[in-house]
Tab-separated table of N, CA and C in Angstrom:
chain	number	residue	atom	x	y	z
A	1	HIS	N	-19.800	-16.273	0.863
A	1	HIS	CA	-19.720	-17.061	2.070
A	1	HIS	C	-19.072	-16.235	3.199
A	2	ARG	N	-18.027	-15.518	2.896
A	2	ARG	CA	-17.342	-14.722	3.932
A	2	ARG	C	-18.208	-13.564	4.402
A	3	LEU	N	-18.921	-12.934	3.478
A	3	LEU	CA	-19.815	-11.858	3.860
A	3	LEU	C	-20.956	-12.409	4.720
A	4	HIS	N	-21.469	-13.560	4.369
A	4	HIS	CA	-22.522	-14.211	5.165
A	4	HIS	C	-22.015	-14.514	6.578
A	5	ASN	N	-20.802	-15.033	6.676
A	5	ASN	CA	-20.206	-15.325	7.997
A	5	ASN	C	-20.093	-14.057	8.845
A	6	LEU	N	-19.631	-12.975	8.247
A	6	LEU	CA	-19.497	-11.727	8.986
A	6	LEU	C	-20.879	-11.234	9.437
A	7	SER	N	-21.843	-11.294	8.550
A	7	SER	CA	-23.198	-10.868	8.887
A	7	SER	C	-23.760	-11.685	10.047
A	8	ALA	N	-23.575	-12.992	10.000
A	8	ALA	CA	-24.071	-13.857	11.077
A	8	ALA	C	-23.374	-13.535	12.393
A	9	CYS	N	-22.095	-13.329	12.346
A	9	CYS	CA	-21.318	-13.000	13.550
A	9	CYS	C	-21.796	-11.689	14.148
A	10	LEU	N	-21.962	-10.679	13.324
A	10	LEU	CA	-22.346	-9.349	13.819
A	10	LEU	C	-23.784	-9.319	14.305
A	11	SER	N	-24.622	-10.188	13.757
A	11	SER	CA	-26.040	-10.226	14.148
A	11	SER	C	-26.248	-10.908	15.491
A	12	ASN	N	-25.263	-11.652	15.937
A	12	ASN	CA	-25.359	-12.360	17.204
A	12	ASN	C	-24.608	-11.555	18.280
A	13	PRO	N	-25.339	-10.969	19.224
A	13	PRO	CA	-24.666	-10.126	20.225
A	13	PRO	C	-23.694	-10.899	21.117
A	14	ASP	N	-23.841	-12.207	21.177
A	14	ASP	CA	-22.937	-13.024	22.009
A	14	ASP	C	-21.689	-13.468	21.247
A	15	SER	N	-21.667	-13.219	19.952
A	15	SER	CA	-20.548	-13.653	19.129
A	15	SER	C	-19.397	-12.649	19.213
A	16	GLN	N	-18.199	-13.172	19.254
A	16	GLN	CA	-17.014	-12.324	19.303
A	16	GLN	C	-16.516	-12.064	17.876
A	17	VAL	N	-16.251	-10.808	17.572
A	17	VAL	CA	-15.725	-10.441	16.252
A	17	VAL	C	-14.240	-10.773	16.255
A	18	ARG	N	-13.866	-11.654	15.356
A	18	ARG	CA	-12.463	-12.071	15.247
A	18	ARG	C	-11.783	-11.332	14.086
A	19	HIS	N	-10.545	-10.979	14.325
A	19	HIS	CA	-9.769	-10.270	13.304
A	19	HIS	C	-9.731	-11.061	12.003
A	20	ARG	N	-9.564	-12.368	12.080
A	20	ARG	CA	-9.457	-13.201	10.875
A	20	ARG	C	-10.739	-13.175	10.044
A	21	THR	N	-11.893	-13.076	10.689
A	21	THR	CA	-13.156	-13.015	9.960
A	21	THR	C	-13.209	-11.758	9.108
A	22	VAL	N	-12.837	-10.636	9.694
A	22	VAL	CA	-12.841	-9.363	8.978
A	22	VAL	C	-11.752	-9.351	7.904
A	23	GLU	N	-10.573	-9.839	8.270
A	23	GLU	CA	-9.444	-9.865	7.347
A	23	GLU	C	-9.738	-10.734	6.126
A	24	SER	N	-10.377	-11.867	6.311
A	24	SER	CA	-10.645	-12.746	5.177
A	24	SER	C	-11.646	-12.124	4.201
A	25	LEU	N	-12.610	-11.376	4.726
A	25	LEU	CA	-13.540	-10.682	3.835
A	25	LEU	C	-12.803	-9.584	3.061
A	26	THR	N	-11.950	-8.839	3.735
A	26	THR	CA	-11.183	-7.794	3.072
A	26	THR	C	-10.292	-8.393	1.980
A	27	GLU	N	-9.656	-9.509	2.270
A	27	GLU	CA	-8.819	-10.199	1.268
A	27	GLU	C	-9.660	-10.669	0.095
A	28	MET	N	-10.847	-11.184	0.370
A	28	MET	CA	-11.728	-11.649	-0.713
A	28	MET	C	-12.142	-10.491	-1.609
A	29	LEU	N	-12.436	-9.337	-1.009
A	29	LEU	CA	-12.816	-8.166	-1.806
A	29	LEU	C	-11.658	-7.710	-2.686
A	30	ASP	N	-10.454	-7.695	-2.134
A	30	ASP	CA	-9.264	-7.334	-2.913
A	30	ASP	C	-9.065	-8.301	-4.082
A	31	ALA	N	-9.182	-9.589	-3.798
A	31	ALA	CA	-8.983	-10.605	-4.839
A	31	ALA	C	-10.070	-10.521	-5.905
A	32	ALA	N	-11.313	-10.349	-5.483
A	32	ALA	CA	-12.423	-10.263	-6.448
A	32	ALA	C	-12.214	-9.089	-7.396
A	33	GLN	N	-11.781	-7.981	-6.852
A	33	GLN	CA	-11.536	-6.813	-7.694
A	33	GLN	C	-10.379	-7.059	-8.654
A	34	SER	N	-9.315	-7.680	-8.159
A	34	SER	CA	-8.131	-7.919	-8.977
A	34	SER	C	-8.379	-8.954	-10.078
A	35	TYR	N	-9.129	-9.998	-9.748
A	35	TYR	CA	-9.332	-11.089	-10.691
A	35	TYR	C	-10.575	-10.937	-11.560
A	36	ASN	N	-11.256	-9.843	-11.445
A	36	ASN	CA	-12.439	-9.601	-12.269
A	36	ASN	C	-12.013	-9.077	-13.641
A	37	LEU	N	-11.325	-9.928	-14.375
A	37	LEU	CA	-10.753	-9.539	-15.657
A	37	LEU	C	-11.801	-9.205	-16.704
A	38	SER	N	-12.950	-9.856	-16.615
A	38	SER	CA	-14.003	-9.594	-17.587
A	38	SER	C	-14.869	-8.409	-17.183
A	39	ARG	N	-14.515	-7.790	-16.044
A	39	ARG	CA	-15.258	-6.646	-15.515
A	39	ARG	C	-16.755	-6.977	-15.350
A	40	ASP	N	-17.013	-8.141	-14.801
A	40	ASP	CA	-18.384	-8.581	-14.542
A	40	ASP	C	-19.066	-7.534	-13.650
A	41	PRO	N	-20.176	-6.949	-14.110
A	41	PRO	CA	-20.815	-5.886	-13.340
A	41	PRO	C	-21.355	-6.353	-11.991
A	42	THR	N	-21.716	-7.625	-11.871
A	42	THR	CA	-22.202	-8.141	-10.587
A	42	THR	C	-21.095	-8.147	-9.557
A	43	ILE	N	-19.924	-8.599	-9.953
A	43	ILE	CA	-18.779	-8.616	-9.041
A	43	ILE	C	-18.359	-7.193	-8.704
A	44	THR	N	-18.299	-6.336	-9.696
A	44	THR	CA	-17.926	-4.943	-9.483
A	44	THR	C	-18.886	-4.281	-8.493
A	45	ARG	N	-20.176	-4.516	-8.653
A	45	ARG	CA	-21.194	-3.935	-7.776
A	45	ARG	C	-21.086	-4.491	-6.350
A	46	LEU	N	-20.877	-5.796	-6.239
A	46	LEU	CA	-20.746	-6.424	-4.924
A	46	LEU	C	-19.556	-5.839	-4.159
A	47	VAL	N	-18.415	-5.733	-4.804
A	47	VAL	CA	-17.225	-5.188	-4.162
A	47	VAL	C	-17.460	-3.729	-3.780
A	48	ALA	N	-18.022	-2.943	-4.692
A	48	ALA	CA	-18.274	-1.527	-4.415
A	48	ALA	C	-19.270	-1.366	-3.262
A	49	ASP	N	-20.324	-2.168	-3.244
A	49	ASP	CA	-21.305	-2.086	-2.166
A	49	ASP	C	-20.676	-2.421	-0.819
A	50	CYS	N	-19.850	-3.450	-0.790
A	50	CYS	CA	-19.190	-3.831	0.457
A	50	CYS	C	-18.265	-2.722	0.943
A	51	ARG	N	-17.467	-2.209	0.054
A	51	ARG	CA	-16.506	-1.166	0.456
A	51	ARG	C	-17.221	0.123	0.890
A	52	ALA	N	-18.330	0.437	0.254
A	52	ALA	CA	-19.043	1.679	0.582
A	52	ALA	C	-19.895	1.568	1.843
A	53	ASN	N	-20.367	0.371	2.165
A	53	ASN	CA	-21.371	0.245	3.216
A	53	ASN	C	-20.956	-0.538	4.452
A	54	LEU	N	-19.815	-1.195	4.412
A	54	LEU	CA	-19.404	-2.006	5.548
A	54	LEU	C	-18.209	-1.387	6.252
A	55	THR	N	-18.266	-1.358	7.565
A	55	THR	CA	-17.108	-0.977	8.359
A	55	THR	C	-16.288	-2.242	8.550
A	56	LEU	N	-15.077	-2.260	8.034
A	56	LEU	CA	-14.269	-3.475	8.072
A	56	LEU	C	-13.010	-3.292	8.913
A	57	THR	N	-13.216	-2.782	10.103
A	57	THR	CA	-12.118	-2.734	11.074
A	57	THR	C	-12.568	-3.500	12.313
A	58	THR	N	-11.790	-4.456	12.702
A	58	THR	CA	-12.139	-5.323	13.821
A	58	THR	C	-12.421	-4.523	15.083
A	59	GLU	N	-11.580	-3.557	15.370
A	59	GLU	CA	-11.732	-2.786	16.595
A	59	GLU	C	-13.066	-2.052	16.636
A	60	SER	N	-13.455	-1.413	15.552
A	60	SER	CA	-14.722	-0.695	15.503
A	60	SER	C	-15.898	-1.647	15.680
A	61	LEU	N	-15.812	-2.809	15.048
A	61	LEU	CA	-16.903	-3.777	15.150
A	61	LEU	C	-16.997	-4.388	16.549
A	62	ARG	N	-15.886	-4.492	17.220
A	62	ARG	CA	-15.876	-5.020	18.597
A	62	ARG	C	-16.359	-3.981	19.604
A	63	ASP	N	-15.903	-2.742	19.417
A	63	ASP	CA	-16.059	-1.725	20.451
A	63	ASP	C	-17.292	-0.833	20.319
A	64	ASN	N	-17.899	-0.804	19.158
A	64	ASN	CA	-18.994	0.130	18.939
A	64	ASN	C	-20.252	-0.625	18.486
A	65	GLU	N	-21.224	-0.732	19.378
A	65	GLU	CA	-22.447	-1.496	19.079
A	65	GLU	C	-23.211	-0.906	17.901
A	66	HIS	N	-23.226	0.422	17.768
A	66	HIS	CA	-23.922	1.067	16.641
A	66	HIS	C	-23.279	0.664	15.310
A	67	ILE	N	-21.962	0.707	15.251
A	67	ILE	CA	-21.256	0.323	14.015
A	67	ILE	C	-21.495	-1.151	13.722
A	68	ARG	N	-21.451	-1.988	14.746
A	68	ARG	CA	-21.671	-3.422	14.585
A	68	ARG	C	-23.072	-3.687	14.014
A	69	THR	N	-24.082	-3.052	14.592
A	69	THR	CA	-25.465	-3.238	14.154
A	69	THR	C	-25.663	-2.720	12.743
A	70	ARG	N	-25.106	-1.530	12.467
A	70	ARG	CA	-25.248	-0.937	11.130
A	70	ARG	C	-24.557	-1.790	10.067
A	71	THR	N	-23.379	-2.315	10.390
A	71	THR	CA	-22.644	-3.139	9.435
A	71	THR	C	-23.361	-4.468	9.196
A	72	ALA	N	-23.923	-5.058	10.240
A	72	ALA	CA	-24.687	-6.303	10.083
A	72	ALA	C	-25.888	-6.076	9.173
A	73	ALA	N	-26.599	-4.982	9.378
A	73	ALA	CA	-27.766	-4.666	8.538
A	73	ALA	C	-27.349	-4.424	7.097
A	74	ALA	N	-26.264	-3.702	6.899
A	74	ALA	CA	-25.777	-3.435	5.543
A	74	ALA	C	-25.373	-4.732	4.845
A	75	ALA	N	-24.722	-5.633	5.572
A	75	ALA	CA	-24.321	-6.918	4.991
A	75	ALA	C	-25.551	-7.711	4.555
A	76	ARG	N	-26.606	-7.700	5.365
A	76	ARG	CA	-27.837	-8.425	4.986
A	76	ARG	C	-28.445	-7.833	3.724
A	77	VAL	N	-28.438	-6.514	3.609
A	77	VAL	CA	-28.978	-5.861	2.411
A	77	VAL	C	-28.144	-6.233	1.183
A	78	ILE	N	-26.844	-6.204	1.326
A	78	ILE	CA	-25.952	-6.540	0.206
A	78	ILE	C	-26.149	-7.992	-0.213
A	79	LEU	N	-26.355	-8.877	0.760
A	79	LEU	CA	-26.513	-10.307	0.462
A	79	LEU	C	-27.865	-10.651	-0.151
A	80	GLN	N	-28.873	-9.837	0.072
A	80	GLN	CA	-30.238	-10.140	-0.353
A	80	GLN	C	-30.357	-10.640	-1.802
A	81	PRO	N	-29.753	-9.957	-2.773
A	81	PRO	CA	-29.907	-10.431	-4.162
A	81	PRO	C	-29.247	-11.794	-4.418
A	82	TYR	N	-28.351	-12.214	-3.538
A	82	TYR	CA	-27.598	-13.449	-3.748
A	82	TYR	C	-28.094	-14.586	-2.849
A	83	ALA	N	-29.155	-14.362	-2.105
A	83	ALA	CA	-29.619	-15.316	-1.083
A	83	ALA	C	-29.871	-16.700	-1.658
A	84	ARG	N	-30.508	-16.800	-2.786
A	84	ARG	CA	-30.785	-18.119	-3.380
A	84	ARG	C	-29.518	-18.833	-3.794
A	85	LYS	N	-28.573	-18.100	-4.336
A	85	LYS	CA	-27.308	-18.701	-4.776
A	85	LYS	C	-26.501	-19.197	-3.581
A	86	ILE	N	-26.525	-18.454	-2.483
A	86	ILE	CA	-25.778	-18.835	-1.285
A	86	ILE	C	-26.399	-20.070	-0.660
A	87	ALA	N	-27.722	-20.152	-0.649
A	87	ALA	CA	-28.425	-21.276	-0.028
A	87	ALA	C	-28.225	-22.566	-0.809
A	88	ALA	N	-27.959	-22.453	-2.080
A	88	ALA	CA	-27.814	-23.662	-2.937
A	88	ALA	C	-26.520	-24.382	-2.718
């Protein structure tokens, strides 16, 4: 849900990137990694993909249109396998 919110925000050029939106996704990634006690490969892959492909600094997302566009596209790609689960 948090990744979807960030993707939607970044995809809308009129939307303002808020620090809390980025911070909450970062916190969720930290928590998912910490609480993945069973080492679920889906969770591990999701966290790794987000960390490797998303720029998660508010300033960069606000100030650099290229980074904003690239991060929005990467978020959509990461979300693709989970689209049905998110919609449900």
